[in-house]
Amino acid sequence: MDFRTFLQQNIAVFDGAFGTMVQKSGARVGTVPEEINLTQPHIAADIHRAYAAAGADVITADTFGANEKKVGSAARAQELIEAGVRLAKEAAPGKFIALDIGPIGMLLEPMGTLSFEEAYQIFARTVEAGARAGADLVLIETMADLQELRAALLAAREHSALPVLCSMTFEENGRTFAGCDPACYALAASPLADAVGVNCSLGPRKLLPIVQKILDYTDKPVLVQANAGLPDADMNYDVSAEEFADVYAEFLRMGVRIVGGCCGTTPEYIRKLRALADGAVPFAPAGKLAGRSLVCSARRMAEVDGCRVIGERINPTGKKAMKAALLAGDWGYAQAQAVEQEEAGADILDVNAGLPEIDEKQALCKLVQAVQAVSDLPIQIDCGKADAVEAALRVYAGKAIVNSVNGEDRVLAAILPVVKKYGAAVVGLTMDEHGIPKTAEERVRIAEKIIRTCASYGIPQEDIYIDCLTLTVSAEQGQAHETLEALRQIKQKYRVRTVLGVSNISFGLPNRQIVNTSFLTAALFAGLDAPILNPNVPENMQAVAAFRALSGQDKNCADYVARYAAPITKQTPAASPAAASSPASPSPSSDNNKEGSEIFALIKKGLPAAGAACAALLEREAPLSVIDDYLIPALNAVGEEYERGTLFLPQLIAAAESAKLCFDEVKKKLPGGAASRGDIVLATVQGDIHDIGKNIVKTVLENYGYRVFDLGKNVPPEAVVRACKQHNIRLCGLSALMTTTVVHMEETIRLLRKECPDCRVMVGGAVLNPDYAKKIGADYYCKDANADVKAAEEVFGK
């Protein structure tokens, strides 16, 4: 029986923690724990046998970190992977063997430097090695970045026929480290996975609401592999096997189909899960997705359950500035348009790169990545070329709308398989090889063909958006009525959503906005769900707000009152990106300073135009004043929002990169080009090769104006001390991810105390907590990059 068939009939029990068991064995491992598959295979085999004896159906091979970025080469990674899978098969005959795949350890673009394609290729080689060795399934786990997870999922799907399961790890705020929401994760990952779920993270009880969210937004089996709570200063976990099993009984009652353990769990925990599974009846929870039209980014979902606005501005058609930006490769202009439209009230952003002079496929991918870096809004990929659409969907971290197909057989055959593969929604234009029909009935007929064809590919009606097409009323006056009538008929007959570009109606007429607003209102009452329009035009958003109030979508007219309680004054579209900073964080001492306010807003939004704005400000203000009065307050405002959980890691990094452009301008004005607020040494300790956290800290600290000496990873204590002495360092930051390498962090701190008594030490890493940091002698425990900044400010002064 293969694993897919097994899962249909059973609750599957996975094994528990591997690293915890290695520690209990007393074995010493190197910088890559997976090396024991070759150097100490008896240890790995004993652990696999213990979990098999405890009743696990699935044994996870010791391959979690065996990727080429961590072990040094593709050949060595594949050797470790194949050895790990074969060892598990030999130690646990009759059990399913999972190829375990963890994060690469580098941030993907736009947050980091690793490209999606490079990540995909790394995962592809991992999957191929595991499949060659005889793995029965692929388990992608402990992911924090939805984009990295999607690269792994696609690699697994496209380089093997094995079942693919995936899980992400969540924090106290209910999101991943990169800010991914569990509902968005479930919606975006489910089309590519056989099961989705959560692992590691917090103790099992704190995962209950996260698991419920995942159950609500997927039609796939859900897996849970929780930690045994969190470790204390002695690395003892605080959730017993009995308490662990009690919570898992609740998971099973909710409909979870796959159970297992992560950090801190042992065969004792798995024996209790085995008993629970044997006494439970597997069932699929009642589906909550039927009839709901949902799209999302990694961090925000939009349900098209009424009027939802699609912003039209990232499109070169009829827009000279956007066309010029595309030709110049100026992605910052598109980012500014994205931010403006989001602030104006758009729910979804249309992204179009359709210019004959450029490589549309390449440009569309760049646009999608640029927009994702600064906006949480879901995206509509506006392109009719199948290869470009697929390329854009690959790099989009979420569930997108694809705009568009039409009634032509060749177009449907080219685009719909791509839409289905990625789980996207699709816009269907009511036209075919004969052009745009003149009557409502003909347009409905084409819509029905599109709906039928989508159904043949397994695309549900709620993921279909029908566009009845807007023609110019000055040339074909009667066509406005036909469009509205087609809208009415389609909404009466089907569960599909409707979409319509509005502004074309008034082409060639004076005072076009009068006609646009009237037509928009009529279309909304005829059944239009998603108007494509410019949200920066006040009259457009006023019409939408009024319709939501009149139709009852805006309960008690609450949104309308909130928006328009004050008298409406003459409004114009913002002249600059993000024209004002949010009310929650006003720009200090810059209320009457146009450039200062602009820099503050641009940094907060992570826009590259900040550099040019800073250069203008430096023409009349001293460099150090610009740093102290504008750049640091802007970064502090971002840090405060990050702490409150109102923005997340991608925005934090984008803001830091935007500030870096400003600091580069400041340095040009200073003697020698230097502007350091203090010198800091950073290092990942000996034995540890995970440096993603350290690299984030480096980026943020540098963009606060500190000079960072980055010693890299796997750094011996003596090398840390030598660097601190050489540069007369007052603050040193140490990072460790693995429990087996924290001892080297303690050793490094001990040597620093002896050799550099004036140097303060801040520490961070997933295995640390405040108590343990204090125990090993650190001055500061820093759970994130913002905490490192605060430590630096305490050491060097604000």
Coordinates of C-alpha atoms in Angstrom, one line a residue, residues 38 67-68 71-82 125 129 132:
L38 CA 28.0 8.1 7.5
N67 CA 21.4 20.7 1.5
E68 CA 24.3 21.8 -0.5
V71 CA 27.2 20.9 3.6
G72 CA 29.4 22.6 1.0
S73 CA 28.6 20.8 -2.3
A74 CA 25.8 19.1 -4.1
A75 CA 27.7 15.9 -4.3
R76 CA 28.2 15.7 -0.5
A77 CA 24.5 16.7 0.1
Q78 CA 23.3 13.9 -2.1
E79 CA 25.6 11.4 -0.5
L80 CA 24.3 12.3 3.0
I81 CA 20.7 12.2 1.8
E82 CA 21.0 8.8 0.1
R125 CA 18.5 17.8 -6.4
A129 CA 18.5 12.0 -4.3
R132 CA 16.8 7.3 -5.8

